[in-house]
mmCIF file with all atom_site columns, C-alpha atoms in Angstrom:
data_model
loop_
_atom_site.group_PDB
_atom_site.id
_atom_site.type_symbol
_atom_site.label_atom_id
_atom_site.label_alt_id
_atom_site.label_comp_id
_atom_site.label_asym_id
_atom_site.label_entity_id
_atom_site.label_seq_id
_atom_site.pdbx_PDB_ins_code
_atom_site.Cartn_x
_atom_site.Cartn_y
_atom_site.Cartn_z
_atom_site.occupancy
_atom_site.B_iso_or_equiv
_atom_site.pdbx_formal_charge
_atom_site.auth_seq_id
_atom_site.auth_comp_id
_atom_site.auth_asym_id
_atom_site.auth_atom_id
_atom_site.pdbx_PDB_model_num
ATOM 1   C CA . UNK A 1 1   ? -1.008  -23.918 -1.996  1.00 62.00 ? 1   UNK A CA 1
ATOM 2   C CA . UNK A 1 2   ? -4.042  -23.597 -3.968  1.00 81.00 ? 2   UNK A CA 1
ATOM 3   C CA . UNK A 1 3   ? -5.378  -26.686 -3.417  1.00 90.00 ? 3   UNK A CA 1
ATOM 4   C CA . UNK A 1 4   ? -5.310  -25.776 0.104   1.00 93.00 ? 4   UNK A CA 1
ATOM 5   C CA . UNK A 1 5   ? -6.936  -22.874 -0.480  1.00 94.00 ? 5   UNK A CA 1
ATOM 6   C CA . UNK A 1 6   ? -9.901  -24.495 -2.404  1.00 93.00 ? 6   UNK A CA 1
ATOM 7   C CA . UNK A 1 7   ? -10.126 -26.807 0.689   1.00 94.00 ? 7   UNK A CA 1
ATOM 8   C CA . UNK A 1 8   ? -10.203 -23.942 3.224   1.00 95.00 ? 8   UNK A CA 1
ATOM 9   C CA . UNK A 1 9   ? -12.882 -22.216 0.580   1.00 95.00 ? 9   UNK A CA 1
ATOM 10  C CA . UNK A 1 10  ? -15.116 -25.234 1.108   1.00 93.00 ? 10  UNK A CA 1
ATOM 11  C CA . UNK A 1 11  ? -14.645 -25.374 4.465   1.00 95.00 ? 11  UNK A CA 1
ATOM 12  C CA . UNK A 1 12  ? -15.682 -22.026 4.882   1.00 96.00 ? 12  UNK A CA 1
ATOM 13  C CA . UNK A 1 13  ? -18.714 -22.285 2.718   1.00 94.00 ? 13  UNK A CA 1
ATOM 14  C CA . UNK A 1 14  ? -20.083 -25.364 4.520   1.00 94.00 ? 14  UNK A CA 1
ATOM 15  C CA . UNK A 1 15  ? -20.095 -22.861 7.550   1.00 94.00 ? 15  UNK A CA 1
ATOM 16  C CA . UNK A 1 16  ? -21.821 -20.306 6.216   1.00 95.00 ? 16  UNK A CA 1
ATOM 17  C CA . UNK A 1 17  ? -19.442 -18.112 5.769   1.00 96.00 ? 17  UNK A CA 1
ATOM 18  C CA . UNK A 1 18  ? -18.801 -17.659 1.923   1.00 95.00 ? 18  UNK A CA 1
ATOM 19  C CA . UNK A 1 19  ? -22.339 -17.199 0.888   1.00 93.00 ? 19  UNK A CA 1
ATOM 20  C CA . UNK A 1 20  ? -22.628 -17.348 -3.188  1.00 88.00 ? 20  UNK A CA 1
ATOM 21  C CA . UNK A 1 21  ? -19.471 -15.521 -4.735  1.00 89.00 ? 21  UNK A CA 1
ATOM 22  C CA . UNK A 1 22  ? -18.775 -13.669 -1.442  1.00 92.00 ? 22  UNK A CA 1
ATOM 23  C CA . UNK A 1 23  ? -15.090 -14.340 0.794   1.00 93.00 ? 23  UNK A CA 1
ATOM 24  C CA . UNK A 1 24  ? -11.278 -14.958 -0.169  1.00 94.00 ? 24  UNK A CA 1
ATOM 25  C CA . UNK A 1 25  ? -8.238  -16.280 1.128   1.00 97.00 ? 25  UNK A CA 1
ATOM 26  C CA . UNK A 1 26  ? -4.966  -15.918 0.292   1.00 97.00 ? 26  UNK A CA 1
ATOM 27  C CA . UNK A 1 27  ? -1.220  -17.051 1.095   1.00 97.00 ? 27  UNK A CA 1
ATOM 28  C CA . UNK A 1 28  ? 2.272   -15.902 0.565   1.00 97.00 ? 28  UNK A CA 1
ATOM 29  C CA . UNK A 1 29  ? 4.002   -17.732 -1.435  1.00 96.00 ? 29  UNK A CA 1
ATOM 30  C CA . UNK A 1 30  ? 7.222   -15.444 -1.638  1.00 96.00 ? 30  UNK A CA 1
ATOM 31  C CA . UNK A 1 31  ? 8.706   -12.242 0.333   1.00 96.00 ? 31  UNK A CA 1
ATOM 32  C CA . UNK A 1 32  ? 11.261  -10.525 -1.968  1.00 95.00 ? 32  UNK A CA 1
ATOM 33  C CA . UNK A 1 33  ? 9.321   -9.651  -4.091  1.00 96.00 ? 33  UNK A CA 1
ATOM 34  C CA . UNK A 1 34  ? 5.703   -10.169 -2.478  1.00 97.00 ? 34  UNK A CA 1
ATOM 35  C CA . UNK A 1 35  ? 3.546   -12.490 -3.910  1.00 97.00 ? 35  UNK A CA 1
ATOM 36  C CA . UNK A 1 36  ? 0.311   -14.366 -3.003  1.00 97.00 ? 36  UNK A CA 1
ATOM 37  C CA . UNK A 1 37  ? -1.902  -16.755 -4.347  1.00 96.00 ? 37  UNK A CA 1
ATOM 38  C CA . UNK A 1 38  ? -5.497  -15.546 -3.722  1.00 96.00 ? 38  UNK A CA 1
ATOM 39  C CA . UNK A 1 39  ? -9.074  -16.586 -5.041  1.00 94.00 ? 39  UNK A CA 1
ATOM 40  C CA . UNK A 1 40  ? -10.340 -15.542 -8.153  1.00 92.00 ? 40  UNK A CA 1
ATOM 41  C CA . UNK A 1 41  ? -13.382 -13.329 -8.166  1.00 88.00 ? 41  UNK A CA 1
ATOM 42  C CA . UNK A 1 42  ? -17.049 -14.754 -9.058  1.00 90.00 ? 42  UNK A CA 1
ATOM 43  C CA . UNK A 1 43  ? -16.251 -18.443 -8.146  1.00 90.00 ? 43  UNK A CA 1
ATOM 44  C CA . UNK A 1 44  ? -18.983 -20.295 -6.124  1.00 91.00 ? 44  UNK A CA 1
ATOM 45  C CA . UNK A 1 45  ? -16.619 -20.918 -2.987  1.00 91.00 ? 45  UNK A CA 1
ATOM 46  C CA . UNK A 1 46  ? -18.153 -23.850 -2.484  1.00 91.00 ? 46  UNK A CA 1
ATOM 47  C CA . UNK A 1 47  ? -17.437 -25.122 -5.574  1.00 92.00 ? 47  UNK A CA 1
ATOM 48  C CA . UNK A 1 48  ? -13.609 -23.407 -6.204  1.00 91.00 ? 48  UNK A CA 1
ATOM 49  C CA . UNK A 1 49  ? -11.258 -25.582 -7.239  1.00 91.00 ? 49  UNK A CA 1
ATOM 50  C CA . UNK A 1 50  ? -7.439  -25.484 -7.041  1.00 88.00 ? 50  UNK A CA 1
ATOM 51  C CA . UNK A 1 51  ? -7.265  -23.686 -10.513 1.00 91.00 ? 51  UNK A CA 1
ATOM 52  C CA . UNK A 1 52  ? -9.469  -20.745 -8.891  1.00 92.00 ? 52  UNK A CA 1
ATOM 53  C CA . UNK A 1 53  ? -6.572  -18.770 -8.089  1.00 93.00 ? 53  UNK A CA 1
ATOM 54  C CA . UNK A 1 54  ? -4.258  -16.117 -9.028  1.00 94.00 ? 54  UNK A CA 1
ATOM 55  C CA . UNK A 1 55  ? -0.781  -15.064 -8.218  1.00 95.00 ? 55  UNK A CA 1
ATOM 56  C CA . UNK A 1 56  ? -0.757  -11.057 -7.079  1.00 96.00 ? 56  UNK A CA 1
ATOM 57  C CA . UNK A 1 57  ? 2.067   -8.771  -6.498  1.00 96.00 ? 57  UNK A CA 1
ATOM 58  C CA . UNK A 1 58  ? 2.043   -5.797  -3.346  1.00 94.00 ? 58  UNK A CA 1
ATOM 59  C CA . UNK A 1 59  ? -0.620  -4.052  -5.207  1.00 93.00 ? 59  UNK A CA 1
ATOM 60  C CA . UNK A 1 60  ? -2.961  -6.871  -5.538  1.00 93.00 ? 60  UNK A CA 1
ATOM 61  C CA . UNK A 1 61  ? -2.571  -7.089  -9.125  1.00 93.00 ? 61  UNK A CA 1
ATOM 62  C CA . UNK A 1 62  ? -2.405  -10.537 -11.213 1.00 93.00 ? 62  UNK A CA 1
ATOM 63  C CA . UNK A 1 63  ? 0.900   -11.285 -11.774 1.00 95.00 ? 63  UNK A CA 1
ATOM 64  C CA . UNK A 1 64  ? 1.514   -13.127 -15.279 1.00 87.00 ? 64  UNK A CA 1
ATOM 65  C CA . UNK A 1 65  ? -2.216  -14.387 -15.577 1.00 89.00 ? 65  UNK A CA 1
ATOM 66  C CA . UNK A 1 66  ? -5.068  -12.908 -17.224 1.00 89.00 ? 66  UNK A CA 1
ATOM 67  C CA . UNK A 1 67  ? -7.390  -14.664 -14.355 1.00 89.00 ? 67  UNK A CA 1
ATOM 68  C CA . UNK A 1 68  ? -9.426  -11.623 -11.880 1.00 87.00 ? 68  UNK A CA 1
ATOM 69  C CA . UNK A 1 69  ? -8.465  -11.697 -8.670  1.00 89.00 ? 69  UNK A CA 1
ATOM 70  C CA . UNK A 1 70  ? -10.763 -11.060 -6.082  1.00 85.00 ? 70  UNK A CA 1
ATOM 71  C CA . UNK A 1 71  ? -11.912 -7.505  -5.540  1.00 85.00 ? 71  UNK A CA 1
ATOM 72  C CA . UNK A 1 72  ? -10.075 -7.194  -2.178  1.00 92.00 ? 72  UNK A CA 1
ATOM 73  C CA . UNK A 1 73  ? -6.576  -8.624  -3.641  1.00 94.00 ? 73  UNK A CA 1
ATOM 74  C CA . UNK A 1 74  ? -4.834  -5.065  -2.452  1.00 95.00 ? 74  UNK A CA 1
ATOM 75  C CA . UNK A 1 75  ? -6.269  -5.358  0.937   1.00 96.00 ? 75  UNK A CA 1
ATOM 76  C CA . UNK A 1 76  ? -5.054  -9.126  1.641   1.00 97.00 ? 76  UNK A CA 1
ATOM 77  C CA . UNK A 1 77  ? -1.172  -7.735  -0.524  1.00 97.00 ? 77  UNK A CA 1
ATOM 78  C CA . UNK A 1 78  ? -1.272  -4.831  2.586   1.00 97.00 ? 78  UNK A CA 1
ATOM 79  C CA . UNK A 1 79  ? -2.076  -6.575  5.483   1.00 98.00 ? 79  UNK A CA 1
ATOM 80  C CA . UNK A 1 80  ? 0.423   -9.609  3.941   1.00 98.00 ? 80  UNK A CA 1
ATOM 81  C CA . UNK A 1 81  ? 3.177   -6.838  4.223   1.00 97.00 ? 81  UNK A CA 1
ATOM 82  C CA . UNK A 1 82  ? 2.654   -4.725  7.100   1.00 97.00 ? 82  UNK A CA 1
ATOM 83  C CA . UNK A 1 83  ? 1.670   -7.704  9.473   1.00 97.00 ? 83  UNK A CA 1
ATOM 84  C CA . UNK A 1 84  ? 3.852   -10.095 8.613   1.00 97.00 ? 84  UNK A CA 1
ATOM 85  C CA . UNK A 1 85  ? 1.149   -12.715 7.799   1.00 98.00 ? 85  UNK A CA 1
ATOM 86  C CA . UNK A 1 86  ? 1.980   -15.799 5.811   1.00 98.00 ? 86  UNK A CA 1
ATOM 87  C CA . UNK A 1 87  ? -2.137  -16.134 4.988   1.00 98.00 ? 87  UNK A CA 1
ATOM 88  C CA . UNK A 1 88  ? -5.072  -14.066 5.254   1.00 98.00 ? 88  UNK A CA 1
ATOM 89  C CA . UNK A 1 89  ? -8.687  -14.326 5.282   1.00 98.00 ? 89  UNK A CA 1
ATOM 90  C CA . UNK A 1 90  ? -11.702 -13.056 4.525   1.00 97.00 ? 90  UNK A CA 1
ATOM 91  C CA . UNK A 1 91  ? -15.107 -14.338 5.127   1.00 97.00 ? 91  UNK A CA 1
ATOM 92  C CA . UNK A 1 92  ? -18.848 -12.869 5.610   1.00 96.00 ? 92  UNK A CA 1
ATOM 93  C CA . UNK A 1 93  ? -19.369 -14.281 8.862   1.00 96.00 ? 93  UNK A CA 1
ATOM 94  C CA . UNK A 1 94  ? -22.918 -12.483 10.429  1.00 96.00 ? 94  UNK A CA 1
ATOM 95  C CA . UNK A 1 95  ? -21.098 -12.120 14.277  1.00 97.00 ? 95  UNK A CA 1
ATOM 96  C CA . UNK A 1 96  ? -18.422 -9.594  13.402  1.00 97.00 ? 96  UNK A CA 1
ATOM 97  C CA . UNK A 1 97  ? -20.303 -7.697  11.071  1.00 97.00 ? 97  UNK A CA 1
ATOM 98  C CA . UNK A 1 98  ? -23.174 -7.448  14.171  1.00 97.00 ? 98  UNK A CA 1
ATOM 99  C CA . UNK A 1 99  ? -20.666 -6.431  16.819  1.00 97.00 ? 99  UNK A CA 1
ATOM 100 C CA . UNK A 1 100 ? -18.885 -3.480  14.411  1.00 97.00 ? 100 UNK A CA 1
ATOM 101 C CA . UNK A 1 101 ? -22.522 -2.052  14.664  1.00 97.00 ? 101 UNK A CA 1
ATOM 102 C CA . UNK A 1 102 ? -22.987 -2.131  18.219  1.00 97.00 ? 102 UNK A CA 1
ATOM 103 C CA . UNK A 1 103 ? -19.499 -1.209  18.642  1.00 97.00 ? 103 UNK A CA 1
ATOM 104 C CA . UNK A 1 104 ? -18.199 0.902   15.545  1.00 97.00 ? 104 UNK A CA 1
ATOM 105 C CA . UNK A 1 105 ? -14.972 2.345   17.157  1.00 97.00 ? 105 UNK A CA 1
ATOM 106 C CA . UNK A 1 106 ? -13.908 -0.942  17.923  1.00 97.00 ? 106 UNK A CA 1
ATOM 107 C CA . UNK A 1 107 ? -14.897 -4.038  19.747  1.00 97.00 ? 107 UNK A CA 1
ATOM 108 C CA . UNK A 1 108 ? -13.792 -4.785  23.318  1.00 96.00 ? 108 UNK A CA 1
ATOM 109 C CA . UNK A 1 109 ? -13.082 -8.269  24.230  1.00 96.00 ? 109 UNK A CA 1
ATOM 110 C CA . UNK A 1 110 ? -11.906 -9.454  27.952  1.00 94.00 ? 110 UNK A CA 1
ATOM 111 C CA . UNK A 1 111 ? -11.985 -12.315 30.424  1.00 94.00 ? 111 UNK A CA 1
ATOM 112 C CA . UNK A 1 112 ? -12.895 -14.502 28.087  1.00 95.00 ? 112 UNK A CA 1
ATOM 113 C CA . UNK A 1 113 ? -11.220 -18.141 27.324  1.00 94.00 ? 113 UNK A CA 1
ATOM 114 C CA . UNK A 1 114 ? -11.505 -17.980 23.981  1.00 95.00 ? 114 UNK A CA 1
ATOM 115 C CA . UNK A 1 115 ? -9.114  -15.317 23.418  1.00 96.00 ? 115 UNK A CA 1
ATOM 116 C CA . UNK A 1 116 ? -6.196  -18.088 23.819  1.00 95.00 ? 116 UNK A CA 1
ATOM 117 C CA . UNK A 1 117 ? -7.124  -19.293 20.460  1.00 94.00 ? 117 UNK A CA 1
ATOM 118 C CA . UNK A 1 118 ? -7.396  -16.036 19.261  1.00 94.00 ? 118 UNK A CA 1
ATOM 119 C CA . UNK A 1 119 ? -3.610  -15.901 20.043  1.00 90.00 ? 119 UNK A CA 1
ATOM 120 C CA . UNK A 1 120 ? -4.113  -13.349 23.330  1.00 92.00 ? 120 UNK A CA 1
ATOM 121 C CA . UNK A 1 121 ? -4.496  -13.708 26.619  1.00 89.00 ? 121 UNK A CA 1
ATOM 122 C CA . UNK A 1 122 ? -8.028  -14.288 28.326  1.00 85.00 ? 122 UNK A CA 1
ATOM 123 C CA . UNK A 1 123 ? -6.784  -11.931 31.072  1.00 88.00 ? 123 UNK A CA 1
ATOM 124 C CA . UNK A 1 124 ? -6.158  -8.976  28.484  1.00 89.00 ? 124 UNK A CA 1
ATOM 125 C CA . UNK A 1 125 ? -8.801  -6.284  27.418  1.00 94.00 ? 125 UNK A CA 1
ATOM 126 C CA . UNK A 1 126 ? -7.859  -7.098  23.578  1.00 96.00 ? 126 UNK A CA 1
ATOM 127 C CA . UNK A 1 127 ? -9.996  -4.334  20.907  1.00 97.00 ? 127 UNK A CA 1
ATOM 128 C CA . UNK A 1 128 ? -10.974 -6.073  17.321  1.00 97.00 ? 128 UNK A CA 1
ATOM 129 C CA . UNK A 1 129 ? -10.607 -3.091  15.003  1.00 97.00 ? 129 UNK A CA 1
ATOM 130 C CA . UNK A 1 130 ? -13.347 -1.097  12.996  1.00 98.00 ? 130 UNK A CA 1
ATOM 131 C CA . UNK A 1 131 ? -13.359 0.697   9.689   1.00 97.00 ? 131 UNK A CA 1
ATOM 132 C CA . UNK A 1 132 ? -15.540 1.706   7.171   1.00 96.00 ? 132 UNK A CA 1
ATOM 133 C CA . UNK A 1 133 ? -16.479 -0.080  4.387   1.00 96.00 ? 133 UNK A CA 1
ATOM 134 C CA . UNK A 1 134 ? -14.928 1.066   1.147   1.00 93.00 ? 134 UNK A CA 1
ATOM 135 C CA . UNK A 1 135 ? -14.803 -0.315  -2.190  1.00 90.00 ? 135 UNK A CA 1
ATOM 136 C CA . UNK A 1 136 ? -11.689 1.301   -2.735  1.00 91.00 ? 136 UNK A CA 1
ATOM 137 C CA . UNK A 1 137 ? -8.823  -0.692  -1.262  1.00 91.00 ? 137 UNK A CA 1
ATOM 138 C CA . UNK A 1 138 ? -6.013  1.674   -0.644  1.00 91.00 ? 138 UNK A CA 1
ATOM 139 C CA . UNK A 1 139 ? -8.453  3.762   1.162   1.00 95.00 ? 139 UNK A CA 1
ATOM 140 C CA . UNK A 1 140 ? -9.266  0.808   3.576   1.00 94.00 ? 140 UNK A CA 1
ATOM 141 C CA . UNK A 1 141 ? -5.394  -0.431  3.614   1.00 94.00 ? 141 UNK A CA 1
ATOM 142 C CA . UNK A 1 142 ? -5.007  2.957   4.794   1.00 95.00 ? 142 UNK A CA 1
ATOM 143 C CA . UNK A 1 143 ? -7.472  2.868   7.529   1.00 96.00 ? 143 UNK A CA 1
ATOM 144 C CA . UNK A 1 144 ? -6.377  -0.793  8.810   1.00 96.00 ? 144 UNK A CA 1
ATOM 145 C CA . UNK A 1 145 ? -2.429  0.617   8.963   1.00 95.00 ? 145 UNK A CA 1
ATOM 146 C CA . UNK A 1 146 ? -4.008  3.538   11.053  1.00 95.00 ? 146 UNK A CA 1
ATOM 147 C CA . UNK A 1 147 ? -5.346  1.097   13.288  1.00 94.00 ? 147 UNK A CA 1
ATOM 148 C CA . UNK A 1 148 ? -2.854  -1.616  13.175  1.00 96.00 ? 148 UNK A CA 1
ATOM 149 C CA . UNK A 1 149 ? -1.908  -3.352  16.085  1.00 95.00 ? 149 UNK A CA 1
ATOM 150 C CA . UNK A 1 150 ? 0.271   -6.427  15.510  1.00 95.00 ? 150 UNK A CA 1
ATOM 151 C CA . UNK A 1 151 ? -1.111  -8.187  18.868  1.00 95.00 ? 151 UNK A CA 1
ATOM 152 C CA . UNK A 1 152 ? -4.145  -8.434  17.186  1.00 96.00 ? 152 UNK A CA 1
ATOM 153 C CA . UNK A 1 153 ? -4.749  -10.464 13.675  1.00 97.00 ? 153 UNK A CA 1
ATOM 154 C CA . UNK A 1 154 ? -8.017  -9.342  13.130  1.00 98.00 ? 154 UNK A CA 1
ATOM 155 C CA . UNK A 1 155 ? -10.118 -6.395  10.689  1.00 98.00 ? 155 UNK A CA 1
ATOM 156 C CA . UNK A 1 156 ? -13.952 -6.115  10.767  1.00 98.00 ? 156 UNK A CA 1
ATOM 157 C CA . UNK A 1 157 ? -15.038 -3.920  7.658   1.00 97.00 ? 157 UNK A CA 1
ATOM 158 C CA . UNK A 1 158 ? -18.485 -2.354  9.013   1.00 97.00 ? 158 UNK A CA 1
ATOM 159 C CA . UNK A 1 159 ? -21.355 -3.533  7.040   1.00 97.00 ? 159 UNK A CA 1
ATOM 160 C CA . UNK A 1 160 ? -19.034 -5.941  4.792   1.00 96.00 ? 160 UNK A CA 1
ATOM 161 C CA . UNK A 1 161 ? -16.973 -9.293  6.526   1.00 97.00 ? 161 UNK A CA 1
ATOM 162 C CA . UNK A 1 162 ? -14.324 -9.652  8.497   1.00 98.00 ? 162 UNK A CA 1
ATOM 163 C CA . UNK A 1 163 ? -10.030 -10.375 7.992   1.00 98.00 ? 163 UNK A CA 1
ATOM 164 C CA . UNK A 1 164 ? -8.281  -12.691 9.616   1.00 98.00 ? 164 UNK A CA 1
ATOM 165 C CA . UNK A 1 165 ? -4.751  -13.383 9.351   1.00 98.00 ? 165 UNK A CA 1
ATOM 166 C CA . UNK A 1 166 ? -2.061  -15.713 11.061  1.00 97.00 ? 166 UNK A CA 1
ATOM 167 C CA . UNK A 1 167 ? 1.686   -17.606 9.751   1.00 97.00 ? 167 UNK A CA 1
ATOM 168 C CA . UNK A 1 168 ? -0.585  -20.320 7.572   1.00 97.00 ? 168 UNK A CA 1
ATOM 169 C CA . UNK A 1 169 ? -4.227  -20.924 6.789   1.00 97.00 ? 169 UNK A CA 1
ATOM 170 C CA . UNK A 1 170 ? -4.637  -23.505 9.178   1.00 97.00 ? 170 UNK A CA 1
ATOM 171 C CA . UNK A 1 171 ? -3.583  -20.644 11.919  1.00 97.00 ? 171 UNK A CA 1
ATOM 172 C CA . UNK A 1 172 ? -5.719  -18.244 10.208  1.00 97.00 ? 172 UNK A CA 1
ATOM 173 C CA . UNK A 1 173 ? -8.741  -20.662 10.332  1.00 97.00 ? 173 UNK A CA 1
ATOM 174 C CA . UNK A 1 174 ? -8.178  -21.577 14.250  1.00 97.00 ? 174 UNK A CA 1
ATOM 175 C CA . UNK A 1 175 ? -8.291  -17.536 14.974  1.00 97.00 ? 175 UNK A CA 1
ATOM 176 C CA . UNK A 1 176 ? -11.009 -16.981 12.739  1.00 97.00 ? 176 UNK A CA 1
ATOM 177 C CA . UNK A 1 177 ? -13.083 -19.342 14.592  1.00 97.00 ? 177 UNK A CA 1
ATOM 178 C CA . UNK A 1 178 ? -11.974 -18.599 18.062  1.00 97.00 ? 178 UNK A CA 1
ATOM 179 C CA . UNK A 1 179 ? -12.948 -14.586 16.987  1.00 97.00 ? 179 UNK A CA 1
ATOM 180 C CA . UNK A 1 180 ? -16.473 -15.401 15.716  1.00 98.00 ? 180 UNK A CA 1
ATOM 181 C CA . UNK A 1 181 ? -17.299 -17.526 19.117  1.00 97.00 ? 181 UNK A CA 1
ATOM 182 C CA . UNK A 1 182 ? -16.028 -14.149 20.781  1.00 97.00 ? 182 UNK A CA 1
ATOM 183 C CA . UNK A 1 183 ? -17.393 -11.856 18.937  1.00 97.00 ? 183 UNK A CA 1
ATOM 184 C CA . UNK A 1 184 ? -21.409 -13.782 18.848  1.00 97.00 ? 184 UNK A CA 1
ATOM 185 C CA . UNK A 1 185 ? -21.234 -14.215 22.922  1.00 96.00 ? 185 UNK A CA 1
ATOM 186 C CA . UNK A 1 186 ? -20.364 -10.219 22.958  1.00 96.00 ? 186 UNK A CA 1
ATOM 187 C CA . UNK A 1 187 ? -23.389 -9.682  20.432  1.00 96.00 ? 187 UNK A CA 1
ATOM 188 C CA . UNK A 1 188 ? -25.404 -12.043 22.123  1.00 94.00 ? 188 UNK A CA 1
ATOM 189 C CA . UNK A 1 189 ? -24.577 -10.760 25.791  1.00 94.00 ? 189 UNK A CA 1
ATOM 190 C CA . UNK A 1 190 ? -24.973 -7.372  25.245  1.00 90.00 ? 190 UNK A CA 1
ATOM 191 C CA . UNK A 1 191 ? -26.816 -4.982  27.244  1.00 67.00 ? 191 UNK A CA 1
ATOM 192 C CA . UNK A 1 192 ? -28.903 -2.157  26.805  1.00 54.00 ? 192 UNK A CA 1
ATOM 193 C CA . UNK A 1 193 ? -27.016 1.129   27.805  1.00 47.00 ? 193 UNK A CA 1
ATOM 194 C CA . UNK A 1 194 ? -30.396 2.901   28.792  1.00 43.00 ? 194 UNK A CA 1
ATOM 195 C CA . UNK A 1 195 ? -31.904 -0.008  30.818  1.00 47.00 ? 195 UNK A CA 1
ATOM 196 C CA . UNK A 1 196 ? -29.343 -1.770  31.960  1.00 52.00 ? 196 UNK A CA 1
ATOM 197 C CA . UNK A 1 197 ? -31.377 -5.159  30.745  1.00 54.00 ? 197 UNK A CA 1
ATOM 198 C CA . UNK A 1 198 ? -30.114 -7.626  27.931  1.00 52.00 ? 198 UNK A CA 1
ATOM 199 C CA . UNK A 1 199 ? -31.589 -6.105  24.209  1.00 50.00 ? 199 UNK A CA 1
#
């Protein structure tokens, strides 16, 4: 498991994605009780190797380590639990953050595709959640379970990255990509509300 992880990491950097410290992943690696394996804060993701990881519990703490897990540890534990997800992540990609400002009550995707590999339909009008950013992680586990809709494995914090979650990280990684296609041709193909012309 955390080897994968490190290779994901990489992966991610290379794109872009996990700019200097920024970005985790995680995976479950048990259900009764909860536990995941997710990225240690401060580590170069390009550079994380498979000892760059810590076990957390529910809570996102570090279970039997003295390693720092990343900041958002809670968040990944929550959305582990209440969606099911056997592996979530996080990344920094510019597309979602520039659609949750265009659209910060949520982002409306339909007709497109893409949306297959997002794991929806391309006739469905599917809506990519948006909350606040917080630094406090209960508050945003909070505001994700408000949200929640289990149709659609995806969280863009406003101003901050964007969740992605699915049964592995390979699944995870396919939806994450699919979603950031999606979400630049909505930025790029927006128009203006006043004009009616592309901005």
């Amino acid at each position: 498991m955390t080897a994968e992880l490190a290779r994901e990491c990489a992966r991610y950097a290379a794109m872009g994605w996990m700019r200097g410290t920024s970005g985790n992943l995680s995976v479950v690696t048990q259900r009764d009780p909860l536990r995941l394996a997710v990225t240690v804060s401060g580590v170069d993701k390009g550079e994380i190797t498979a000892a760059d990881s810590v076990v957390i519990d529910e809570n996102g703490l570090a279970v039997d380590s003295d390693k720092v897990p990343s900041a958002e540890a809670g968040l990944h534990a929550r959305i582990a639990r209440v969606a099911g997800a056997g592996a979530v992540v996080h990344v920094h990609a510019l597309a979602p953050v520039v659609a949750a400002e265009h659209w910060p009550d949520g982002v409306v995707l339909k007709d497109l595709e893409m949306l297959k590999g997002f794991g929806r339909h391309d006739h469905e009008e599917v809506v990519v959640p948006v909350v606040r950013n917080s630094q406090d992680m209960a508050e945003l586990g909070d505001a994700f379970e408000k949200g929640f809709d289990p149709r659609t494995p995806a969280l863009i914090v406003a101003r901050h990255g964007v969740y992605v979650w699915g049964a592995d990280l390979v699944q995870a990684r396919h939806r994450l990509e699919c979603l950031e296609w999606l979400l630049r041709f909505k930025v790029e193909t927006r128009k203006d509300t006043f004009t009616g012309r592309h901005a």
